[in-house]
Amino acid sequence: MHGERKKWKWDHLTSPELNERAGDQPVVVLSIGSVEDHGPHCPMDLDNFIVRNICEAVGEAIPDEMLLLPHFPYGFETHHMDYPGTIDIRYDHLIETVADIGLSVARHGFRRMLIANGHGSNMPVLDLAARKINNHSDVLCAYFIWPVLDLDSIREHRTSKYPGGIAHAGELETSLYLHLNPDPVRMDLAKADYSFPKSQFIYHDLTGMGPVNFAPRHSMISGDGTVGDPTQATAEKGRLWFDACKSRFIDLIREFRIWKARDGEDHH
Ligand SMILES: [Zn+2]
């Protein structure tokens, strides 16, 4: 392994050690992102880099309460393939792959699994994968995309327009990247893009989507790939939002670890 051995990383343990950890029932976390365009100003690893950093910060903070699986770096991207460099996993393959990971976790005796997502368009895929895991194992599996951990603080401190300023490579994601590693971010190339067609029903913003969902080919709603306003991004906002997400994720793990649902029952 690279670097220091971490007891909160699934694959840093030996198989007998992993077997023993099942006795404590830590929450198993799978992080997933994408390799996709993020405008001319951010590297294509943005979704992977941010979600993985949040998960690792939580692992360091509560090493006995979570177990972090190896990161899954590819997402559902068919609608982003107009942009060079994007890697697409077809949604049906991705559903089955994520479900297979969850069913493997179940086989080893773990009963709580969270999927921490960094890429918006993985959400419908994760919904179906989580349903498959819940329908076919004793694991309780839930999933989320990281900005929802911290909507209050994002809404309070954003300076971009709502809706639309925080959608793809906009104020939020660029701020977190600037906080975590400013070097690769080309703020000199960052440009606001509000070309998403205006509607009172259909709009995209990570802090609140419109009531009617339009699932477009990405180049229908953006020029250079950006949807939102990265010119409003700062490292300071990134630090604030990163810390708030980390703290809420710890709250989520602590609650979910002991959270219970009714046992499923066959009513035939
Ligand atoms: Zn992104």
PDB file of C-alpha atoms and ligand atoms in Angstrom:
ATOM      1  CA  MET A   1       0.000   0.000   0.000  1.00  0.00           C
ATOM      2  CA  HIS A   2       1.061   3.598  -0.463  1.00  0.00           C
ATOM      3  CA  GLY A   3       1.918   5.449   2.752  1.00  0.00           C
ATOM      4  CA  GLU A   4       0.789   4.699   6.238  1.00  0.00           C
ATOM      5  CA  ARG A   5      -1.485   1.758   7.040  1.00  0.00           C
ATOM      6  CA  LYS A   6      -4.929   2.964   8.092  1.00  0.00           C
ATOM      7  CA  LYS A   7      -7.217   0.803  10.202  1.00  0.00           C
ATOM      8  CA  TRP A   8     -10.274   2.544   8.696  1.00  0.00           C
ATOM      9  CA  LYS A   9      -9.421   1.448   5.144  1.00  0.00           C
ATOM     10  CA  TRP A  10     -11.070  -1.831   4.128  1.00  0.00           C
ATOM     11  CA  ASP A  11      -8.168  -3.111   2.030  1.00  0.00           C
ATOM     12  CA  HIS A  12      -5.425  -2.060   4.450  1.00  0.00           C
ATOM     13  CA  LEU A  13      -6.561  -4.839   6.764  1.00  0.00           C
ATOM     14  CA  THR A  14      -5.733  -8.504   6.478  1.00  0.00           C
ATOM     15  CA  SER A  15      -8.655 -10.794   5.793  1.00  0.00           C
ATOM     16  CA  PRO A  16      -8.792 -12.080   9.433  1.00  0.00           C
ATOM     17  CA  GLU A  17      -8.589  -8.480  10.717  1.00  0.00           C
ATOM     18  CA  LEU A  18     -11.448  -7.494   8.441  1.00  0.00           C
ATOM     19  CA  ASN A  19     -13.469 -10.438   9.720  1.00  0.00           C
ATOM     20  CA  GLU A  20     -12.931  -9.225  13.266  1.00  0.00           C
ATOM     21  CA  ARG A  21     -14.027  -5.658  12.416  1.00  0.00           C
ATOM     22  CA  ALA A  22     -17.431  -7.007  11.344  1.00  0.00           C
ATOM     23  CA  GLY A  23     -18.072  -7.690  15.034  1.00  0.00           C
ATOM     24  CA  ASP A  24     -18.105  -3.928  15.779  1.00  0.00           C
ATOM     25  CA  GLN A  25     -20.349  -3.142  12.829  1.00  0.00           C
ATOM     26  CA  PRO A  26     -18.658   0.008  11.567  1.00  0.00           C
ATOM     27  CA  VAL A  27     -20.490   1.748   8.720  1.00  0.00           C
ATOM     28  CA  VAL A  28     -18.924   0.644   5.436  1.00  0.00           C
ATOM     29  CA  VAL A  29     -18.506   3.586   3.050  1.00  0.00           C
ATOM     30  CA  LEU A  30     -18.068   3.366  -0.705  1.00  0.00           C
ATOM     31  CA  SER A  31     -16.985   6.581  -2.409  1.00  0.00           C
ATOM     32  CA  ILE A  32     -17.687   7.006  -6.112  1.00  0.00           C
ATOM     33  CA  GLY A  33     -17.008   9.834  -8.527  1.00  0.00           C
ATOM     34  CA  SER A  34     -16.182  10.283 -12.186  1.00  0.00           C
ATOM     35  CA  VAL A  35     -13.513  11.137 -14.689  1.00  0.00           C
ATOM     36  CA  GLU A  36     -15.157  13.952 -16.638  1.00  0.00           C
ATOM     37  CA  ASP A  37     -14.651  17.462 -17.958  1.00  0.00           C
ATOM     38  CA  HIS A  38     -14.959  20.220 -15.378  1.00  0.00           C
ATOM     39  CA  GLY A  39     -14.659  23.256 -17.594  1.00  0.00           C
ATOM     40  CA  PRO A  40     -11.357  24.703 -18.762  1.00  0.00           C
ATOM     41  CA  HIS A  41     -10.357  25.619 -15.203  1.00  0.00           C
ATOM     42  CA  CYS A  42     -10.518  22.355 -13.174  1.00  0.00           C
ATOM     43  CA  PRO A  43      -8.913  18.936 -13.677  1.00  0.00           C
ATOM     44  CA  MET A  44     -11.043  15.967 -14.637  1.00  0.00           C
ATOM     45  CA  ASP A  45     -10.473  14.332 -11.260  1.00  0.00           C
ATOM     46  CA  LEU A  46     -12.586  16.928  -9.451  1.00  0.00           C
ATOM     47  CA  ASP A  47     -15.479  14.651  -8.447  1.00  0.00           C
ATOM     48  CA  ASN A  48     -13.113  11.898  -7.305  1.00  0.00           C
ATOM     49  CA  PHE A  49     -10.749  14.256  -5.513  1.00  0.00           C
ATOM     50  CA  ILE A  50     -13.398  16.059  -3.453  1.00  0.00           C
ATOM     51  CA  VAL A  51     -15.513  13.115  -2.353  1.00  0.00           C
ATOM     52  CA  ARG A  52     -12.467  11.007  -1.509  1.00  0.00           C
ATOM     53  CA  ASN A  53     -10.938  13.801   0.564  1.00  0.00           C
ATOM     54  CA  ILE A  54     -14.132  14.216   2.559  1.00  0.00           C
ATOM     55  CA  CYS A  55     -14.336  10.455   3.193  1.00  0.00           C
ATOM     56  CA  GLU A  56     -10.685  10.214   4.231  1.00  0.00           C
ATOM     57  CA  ALA A  57     -11.001  13.170   6.603  1.00  0.00           C
ATOM     58  CA  VAL A  58     -13.939  11.413   8.254  1.00  0.00           C
ATOM     59  CA  GLY A  59     -11.961   8.158   8.477  1.00  0.00           C
ATOM     60  CA  GLU A  60      -9.138   9.958  10.268  1.00  0.00           C
ATOM     61  CA  ALA A  61     -11.639  11.553  12.669  1.00  0.00           C
ATOM     62  CA  ILE A  62     -13.663   8.432  13.595  1.00  0.00           C
ATOM     63  CA  PRO A  63     -11.487   5.437  12.667  1.00  0.00           C
ATOM     64  CA  ASP A  64     -13.466   2.946  14.777  1.00  0.00           C
ATOM     65  CA  GLU A  65     -16.859   3.868  13.399  1.00  0.00           C
ATOM     66  CA  MET A  66     -16.343   3.599   9.652  1.00  0.00           C
ATOM     67  CA  LEU A  67     -14.566   1.366   7.165  1.00  0.00           C
ATOM     68  CA  LEU A  68     -13.744   2.945   3.805  1.00  0.00           C
ATOM     69  CA  LEU A  69     -13.741   0.772   0.709  1.00  0.00           C
ATOM     70  CA  PRO A  70     -11.332   1.492  -2.149  1.00  0.00           C
ATOM     71  CA  HIS A  71     -12.593   4.395  -4.231  1.00  0.00           C
ATOM     72  CA  PHE A  72     -14.595   3.687  -7.404  1.00  0.00           C
ATOM     73  CA  PRO A  73     -13.397   6.359  -9.858  1.00  0.00           C
ATOM     74  CA  TYR A  74     -15.752   6.055 -12.852  1.00  0.00           C
ATOM     75  CA  GLY A  75     -19.326   7.195 -13.343  1.00  0.00           C
ATOM     76  CA  PHE A  76     -22.286   7.241 -15.707  1.00  0.00           C
ATOM     77  CA  GLU A  77     -21.235   9.769 -18.345  1.00  0.00           C
ATOM     78  CA  THR A  78     -22.901   9.056 -21.687  1.00  0.00           C
ATOM     79  CA  HIS A  79     -24.261  12.636 -21.712  1.00  0.00           C
ATOM     80  CA  HIS A  80     -20.739  14.094 -21.163  1.00  0.00           C
ATOM     81  CA  MET A  81     -18.979  12.293 -24.001  1.00  0.00           C
ATOM     82  CA  ASP A  82     -18.866  15.433 -26.157  1.00  0.00           C
ATOM     83  CA  TYR A  83     -16.022  16.595 -23.882  1.00  0.00           C
ATOM     84  CA  PRO A  84     -12.570  15.086 -24.443  1.00  0.00           C
ATOM     85  CA  GLY A  85     -11.215  12.873 -21.684  1.00  0.00           C
ATOM     86  CA  THR A  86     -14.507  11.767 -20.134  1.00  0.00           C
ATOM     87  CA  ILE A  87     -14.796   8.043 -19.324  1.00  0.00           C
ATOM     88  CA  ASP A  88     -18.290   6.547 -19.493  1.00  0.00           C
ATOM     89  CA  ILE A  89     -19.545   3.460 -17.709  1.00  0.00           C
ATOM     90  CA  ARG A  90     -22.927   2.502 -19.114  1.00  0.00           C
ATOM     91  CA  TYR A  91     -25.617   2.833 -16.464  1.00  0.00           C
ATOM     92  CA  ASP A  92     -26.651  -0.840 -16.533  1.00  0.00           C
ATOM     93  CA  HIS A  93     -23.042  -1.929 -15.965  1.00  0.00           C
ATOM     94  CA  LEU A  94     -22.614   0.591 -13.181  1.00  0.00           C
ATOM     95  CA  ILE A  95     -25.789  -0.483 -11.370  1.00  0.00           C
ATOM     96  CA  GLU A  96     -24.595  -4.080 -11.386  1.00  0.00           C
ATOM     97  CA  THR A  97     -21.021  -3.190 -10.385  1.00  0.00           C
ATOM     98  CA  VAL A  98     -22.066  -1.092  -7.389  1.00  0.00           C
ATOM     99  CA  ALA A  99     -24.623  -3.718  -6.367  1.00  0.00           C
ATOM    100  CA  ASP A 100     -21.926  -6.405  -6.569  1.00  0.00           C
ATOM    101  CA  ILE A 101     -19.726  -4.363  -4.226  1.00  0.00           C
ATOM    102  CA  GLY A 102     -22.600  -4.021  -1.741  1.00  0.00           C
ATOM    103  CA  LEU A 103     -23.508  -7.698  -1.921  1.00  0.00           C
ATOM    104  CA  SER A 104     -19.854  -8.575  -1.271  1.00  0.00           C
ATOM    105  CA  VAL A 105     -19.890  -6.313   1.799  1.00  0.00           C
ATOM    106  CA  ALA A 106     -23.009  -8.148   2.976  1.00  0.00           C
ATOM    107  CA  ARG A 107     -21.380 -11.544   2.483  1.00  0.00           C
ATOM    108  CA  HIS A 108     -18.668 -10.583   4.952  1.00  0.00           C
ATOM    109  CA  GLY A 109     -21.168  -9.778   7.684  1.00  0.00           C
ATOM    110  CA  PHE A 110     -21.467  -5.982   7.590  1.00  0.00           C
ATOM    111  CA  ARG A 111     -24.950  -4.507   7.964  1.00  0.00           C
ATOM    112  CA  ARG A 112     -24.666  -0.757   7.250  1.00  0.00           C
ATOM    113  CA  MET A 113     -23.375   0.739   4.016  1.00  0.00           C
ATOM    114  CA  LEU A 114     -23.315   4.334   2.775  1.00  0.00           C
ATOM    115  CA  ILE A 115     -22.430   5.339  -0.757  1.00  0.00           C
ATOM    116  CA  ALA A 116     -20.822   8.794  -0.839  1.00  0.00           C
ATOM    117  CA  ASN A 117     -21.157  10.207  -4.328  1.00  0.00           C
ATOM    118  CA  GLY A 118     -19.252  13.019  -6.028  1.00  0.00           C
ATOM    119  CA  HIS A 119     -20.983  13.088  -9.426  1.00  0.00           C
ATOM    120  CA  GLY A 120     -24.605  14.200  -9.888  1.00  0.00           C
ATOM    121  CA  SER A 121     -25.538  11.856 -12.704  1.00  0.00           C
ATOM    122  CA  ASN A 122     -24.571   8.808 -10.675  1.00  0.00           C
ATOM    123  CA  MET A 123     -27.620   9.407  -8.463  1.00  0.00           C
ATOM    124  CA  PRO A 124     -30.290   7.479 -10.441  1.00  0.00           C
ATOM    125  CA  VAL A 125     -27.782   4.661 -10.901  1.00  0.00           C
ATOM    126  CA  LEU A 126     -27.020   4.558  -7.179  1.00  0.00           C
ATOM    127  CA  ASP A 127     -30.726   4.549  -6.374  1.00  0.00           C
ATOM    128  CA  LEU A 128     -31.176   1.321  -8.318  1.00  0.00           C
ATOM    129  CA  ALA A 129     -27.952  -0.222  -7.006  1.00  0.00           C
ATOM    130  CA  ALA A 130     -28.921   0.564  -3.392  1.00  0.00           C
ATOM    131  CA  ARG A 131     -32.378  -0.931  -3.958  1.00  0.00           C
ATOM    132  CA  LYS A 132     -30.786  -4.080  -5.276  1.00  0.00           C
ATOM    133  CA  ILE A 133     -28.502  -4.314  -2.229  1.00  0.00           C
ATOM    134  CA  ASN A 134     -31.436  -3.710   0.154  1.00  0.00           C
ATOM    135  CA  ASN A 135     -33.657  -6.204  -1.669  1.00  0.00           C
ATOM    136  CA  HIS A 136     -31.084  -8.976  -1.834  1.00  0.00           C
ATOM    137  CA  SER A 137     -29.093  -8.793   1.404  1.00  0.00           C
ATOM    138  CA  ASP A 138     -29.259  -7.908   5.100  1.00  0.00           C
ATOM    139  CA  VAL A 139     -27.298  -4.708   4.534  1.00  0.00           C
ATOM    140  CA  LEU A 140     -29.090  -1.385   4.963  1.00  0.00           C
ATOM    141  CA  CYS A 141     -27.686   0.722   2.151  1.00  0.00           C
ATOM    142  CA  ALA A 142     -28.241   4.449   1.577  1.00  0.00           C
ATOM    143  CA  TYR A 143     -26.558   6.943  -0.740  1.00  0.00           C
ATOM    144  CA  PHE A 144     -26.092  10.692  -1.082  1.00  0.00           C
ATOM    145  CA  ILE A 145     -24.157  13.326  -2.985  1.00  0.00           C
ATOM    146  CA  TRP A 146     -21.868  15.282  -0.664  1.00  0.00           C
ATOM    147  CA  PRO A 147     -23.229  18.858  -1.040  1.00  0.00           C
ATOM    148  CA  VAL A 148     -26.518  17.809   0.574  1.00  0.00           C
ATOM    149  CA  LEU A 149     -24.656  17.291   3.843  1.00  0.00           C
ATOM    150  CA  ASP A 150     -24.230  21.024   4.165  1.00  0.00           C
ATOM    151  CA  LEU A 151     -26.953  22.916   2.305  1.00  0.00           C
ATOM    152  CA  ASP A 152     -27.463  25.572   5.013  1.00  0.00           C
ATOM    153  CA  SER A 153     -23.877  26.749   4.966  1.00  0.00           C
ATOM    154  CA  ILE A 154     -23.657  26.643   1.159  1.00  0.00           C
ATOM    155  CA  ARG A 155     -26.830  28.725   0.848  1.00  0.00           C
ATOM    156  CA  GLU A 156     -25.624  31.177   3.471  1.00  0.00           C
ATOM    157  CA  HIS A 157     -22.192  31.862   1.996  1.00  0.00           C
ATOM    158  CA  ARG A 158     -22.662  31.499  -1.760  1.00  0.00           C
ATOM    159  CA  THR A 159     -22.349  34.629  -3.866  1.00  0.00           C
ATOM    160  CA  SER A 160     -23.334  33.095  -7.210  1.00  0.00           C
ATOM    161  CA  LYS A 161     -26.923  33.334  -8.432  1.00  0.00           C
ATOM    162  CA  TYR A 162     -29.556  30.808  -7.402  1.00  0.00           C
ATOM    163  CA  PRO A 163     -30.580  28.802  -9.282  1.00  0.00           C
ATOM    164  CA  GLY A 164     -27.724  27.938 -11.572  1.00  0.00           C
ATOM    165  CA  GLY A 165     -24.500  29.235 -10.008  1.00  0.00           C
ATOM    166  CA  ILE A 166     -23.683  25.891  -8.393  1.00  0.00           C
ATOM    167  CA  ALA A 167     -24.226  23.069 -10.859  1.00  0.00           C
ATOM    168  CA  HIS A 168     -21.119  21.776 -12.600  1.00  0.00           C
ATOM    169  CA  ALA A 169     -17.595  23.105 -11.999  1.00  0.00           C
ATOM    170  CA  GLY A 170     -19.260  26.214 -10.528  1.00  0.00           C
ATOM    171  CA  GLU A 171     -18.753  28.138  -7.292  1.00  0.00           C
ATOM    172  CA  LEU A 172     -19.014  25.166  -4.932  1.00  0.00           C
ATOM    173  CA  GLU A 173     -16.849  22.522  -6.571  1.00  0.00           C
ATOM    174  CA  THR A 174     -14.186  25.037  -7.623  1.00  0.00           C
ATOM    175  CA  SER A 175     -14.028  26.433  -4.066  1.00  0.00           C
ATOM    176  CA  LEU A 176     -13.437  22.990  -2.586  1.00  0.00           C
ATOM    177  CA  TYR A 177     -10.712  22.295  -5.120  1.00  0.00           C
ATOM    178  CA  LEU A 178      -9.051  25.637  -4.329  1.00  0.00           C
ATOM    179  CA  HIS A 179      -9.119  24.717  -0.636  1.00  0.00           C
ATOM    180  CA  LEU A 180      -7.734  21.196  -1.085  1.00  0.00           C
ATOM    181  CA  ASN A 181      -5.132  21.944  -3.754  1.00  0.00           C
ATOM    182  CA  PRO A 182      -5.050  25.311  -5.527  1.00  0.00           C
ATOM    183  CA  ASP A 183      -2.180  24.454  -7.895  1.00  0.00           C
ATOM    184  CA  PRO A 184      -4.085  22.760 -10.733  1.00  0.00           C
ATOM    185  CA  VAL A 185      -7.008  25.228 -10.721  1.00  0.00           C
ATOM    186  CA  ARG A 186      -6.784  27.735 -13.587  1.00  0.00           C
ATOM    187  CA  MET A 187      -8.837  30.624 -12.222  1.00  0.00           C
ATOM    188  CA  ASP A 188      -7.603  32.718 -15.163  1.00  0.00           C
ATOM    189  CA  LEU A 189      -9.727  30.476 -17.416  1.00  0.00           C
ATOM    190  CA  ALA A 190     -12.807  30.288 -15.163  1.00  0.00           C
ATOM    191  CA  LYS A 191     -15.924  31.807 -16.731  1.00  0.00           C
ATOM    192  CA  ALA A 192     -19.535  31.972 -15.577  1.00  0.00           C
ATOM    193  CA  ASP A 193     -21.969  30.014 -17.733  1.00  0.00           C
ATOM    194  CA  TYR A 194     -25.665  30.669 -17.161  1.00  0.00           C
ATOM    195  CA  SER A 195     -26.736  29.432 -20.588  1.00  0.00           C
ATOM    196  CA  PHE A 196     -29.078  26.805 -19.099  1.00  0.00           C
ATOM    197  CA  PRO A 197     -32.417  27.644 -20.769  1.00  0.00           C
ATOM    198  CA  LYS A 198     -34.627  29.737 -18.483  1.00  0.00           C
ATOM    199  CA  SER A 199     -37.669  28.087 -16.945  1.00  0.00           C
ATOM    200  CA  GLN A 200     -39.724  28.389 -13.755  1.00  0.00           C
ATOM    201  CA  PHE A 201     -39.847  24.582 -13.563  1.00  0.00           C
ATOM    202  CA  ILE A 202     -36.580  23.285 -15.000  1.00  0.00           C
ATOM    203  CA  TYR A 203     -33.269  24.434 -13.476  1.00  0.00           C
ATOM    204  CA  HIS A 204     -30.126  22.799 -12.175  1.00  0.00           C
ATOM    205  CA  ASP A 205     -28.422  23.805  -8.945  1.00  0.00           C
ATOM    206  CA  LEU A 206     -26.803  21.445  -6.453  1.00  0.00           C
ATOM    207  CA  THR A 207     -28.540  23.258  -3.565  1.00  0.00           C
ATOM    208  CA  GLY A 208     -32.006  22.727  -5.024  1.00  0.00           C
ATOM    209  CA  MET A 209     -33.103  21.322  -8.364  1.00  0.00           C
ATOM    210  CA  GLY A 210     -36.183  22.486 -10.236  1.00  0.00           C
ATOM    211  CA  PRO A 211     -39.357  20.428  -9.725  1.00  0.00           C
ATOM    212  CA  VAL A 212     -39.200  19.116 -13.287  1.00  0.00           C
ATOM    213  CA  ASN A 213     -36.046  17.279 -14.253  1.00  0.00           C
ATOM    214  CA  PHE A 214     -34.400  17.686 -17.642  1.00  0.00           C
ATOM    215  CA  ALA A 215     -31.711  15.078 -18.221  1.00  0.00           C
ATOM    216  CA  PRO A 216     -29.865  16.652 -21.157  1.00  0.00           C
ATOM    217  CA  ARG A 217     -26.809  15.909 -23.160  1.00  0.00           C
ATOM    218  CA  HIS A 218     -24.375  18.179 -21.307  1.00  0.00           C
ATOM    219  CA  SER A 219     -23.364  20.245 -24.332  1.00  0.00           C
ATOM    220  CA  MET A 220     -27.030  21.315 -24.698  1.00  0.00           C
ATOM    221  CA  ILE A 221     -26.761  23.351 -21.491  1.00  0.00           C
ATOM    222  CA  SER A 222     -23.151  24.545 -21.523  1.00  0.00           C
ATOM    223  CA  GLY A 223     -20.479  25.872 -23.816  1.00  0.00           C
ATOM    224  CA  ASP A 224     -17.119  25.057 -22.249  1.00  0.00           C
ATOM    225  CA  GLY A 225     -18.568  22.438 -19.859  1.00  0.00           C
ATOM    226  CA  THR A 226     -19.122  24.769 -16.910  1.00  0.00           C
ATOM    227  CA  VAL A 227     -22.671  25.151 -15.585  1.00  0.00           C
ATOM    228  CA  GLY A 228     -22.614  27.881 -12.967  1.00  0.00           C
ATOM    229  CA  ASP A 229     -20.203  30.536 -11.814  1.00  0.00           C
ATOM    230  CA  PRO A 230     -16.678  29.456 -10.847  1.00  0.00           C
ATOM    231  CA  THR A 231     -15.479  33.081 -10.771  1.00  0.00           C
ATOM    232  CA  GLN A 232     -17.121  33.342  -7.321  1.00  0.00           C
ATOM    233  CA  ALA A 233     -15.032  30.475  -5.922  1.00  0.00           C
ATOM    234  CA  THR A 234     -12.520  31.040  -3.118  1.00  0.00           C
ATOM    235  CA  ALA A 235     -10.365  28.731  -1.019  1.00  0.00           C
ATOM    236  CA  GLU A 236     -11.897  30.265   2.113  1.00  0.00           C
ATOM    237  CA  LYS A 237     -15.422  29.222   1.123  1.00  0.00           C
ATOM    238  CA  GLY A 238     -13.993  25.829   0.167  1.00  0.00           C
ATOM    239  CA  ARG A 239     -12.534  25.379   3.647  1.00  0.00           C
ATOM    240  CA  LEU A 240     -15.782  26.362   5.312  1.00  0.00           C
ATOM    241  CA  TRP A 241     -17.889  24.023   3.178  1.00  0.00           C
ATOM    242  CA  PHE A 242     -15.409  21.147   3.398  1.00  0.00           C
ATOM    243  CA  ASP A 243     -15.353  21.346   7.206  1.00  0.00           C
ATOM    244  CA  ALA A 244     -19.144  21.557   7.410  1.00  0.00           C
ATOM    245  CA  CYS A 245     -19.574  18.513   5.123  1.00  0.00           C
ATOM    246  CA  LYS A 246     -17.049  16.542   7.133  1.00  0.00           C
ATOM    247  CA  SER A 247     -18.772  17.323  10.404  1.00  0.00           C
ATOM    248  CA  ARG A 248     -22.244  16.422   9.087  1.00  0.00           C
ATOM    249  CA  PHE A 249     -20.902  13.204   7.565  1.00  0.00           C
ATOM    250  CA  ILE A 250     -19.640  12.208  11.017  1.00  0.00           C
ATOM    251  CA  ASP A 251     -23.140  12.894  12.405  1.00  0.00           C
ATOM    252  CA  LEU A 252     -24.636  10.780   9.612  1.00  0.00           C
ATOM    253  CA  ILE A 253     -22.346   7.822  10.282  1.00  0.00           C
ATOM    254  CA  ARG A 254     -23.052   7.930  14.013  1.00  0.00           C
ATOM    255  CA  GLU A 255     -26.786   7.968  13.436  1.00  0.00           C
ATOM    256  CA  PHE A 256     -26.828   5.420  10.614  1.00  0.00           C
ATOM    257  CA  ARG A 257     -24.674   2.944  12.523  1.00  0.00           C
ATOM    258  CA  ILE A 258     -27.455   2.328  15.033  1.00  0.00           C
ATOM    259  CA  TRP A 259     -30.407   3.250  12.816  1.00  0.00           C
ATOM    260  CA  LYS A 260     -32.941   0.495  12.340  1.00  0.00           C
ATOM    261  CA  ALA A 261     -35.650  -0.332   9.851  1.00  0.00           C
ATOM    262  CA  ARG A 262     -38.405  -2.908  10.300  1.00  0.00           C
ATOM    263  CA  ASP A 263     -37.416  -6.404   9.302  1.00  0.00           C
ATOM    264  CA  GLY A 264     -38.718  -7.078   5.837  1.00  0.00           C
ATOM    265  CA  GLU A 265     -41.758  -9.337   5.860  1.00  0.00           C
ATOM    266  CA  ASP A 266     -43.270 -11.493   3.149  1.00  0.00           C
ATOM    267  CA  HIS A 267     -47.039 -10.960   3.199  1.00  0.00           C
ATOM    268  CA  HIS A 268     -47.977 -13.867   0.950  1.00  0.00           C
TER     269      HIS A 268
HETATM  270 ZN    ZN B   1     -18.455  17.556 -10.705  1.00  0.00          ZN
END
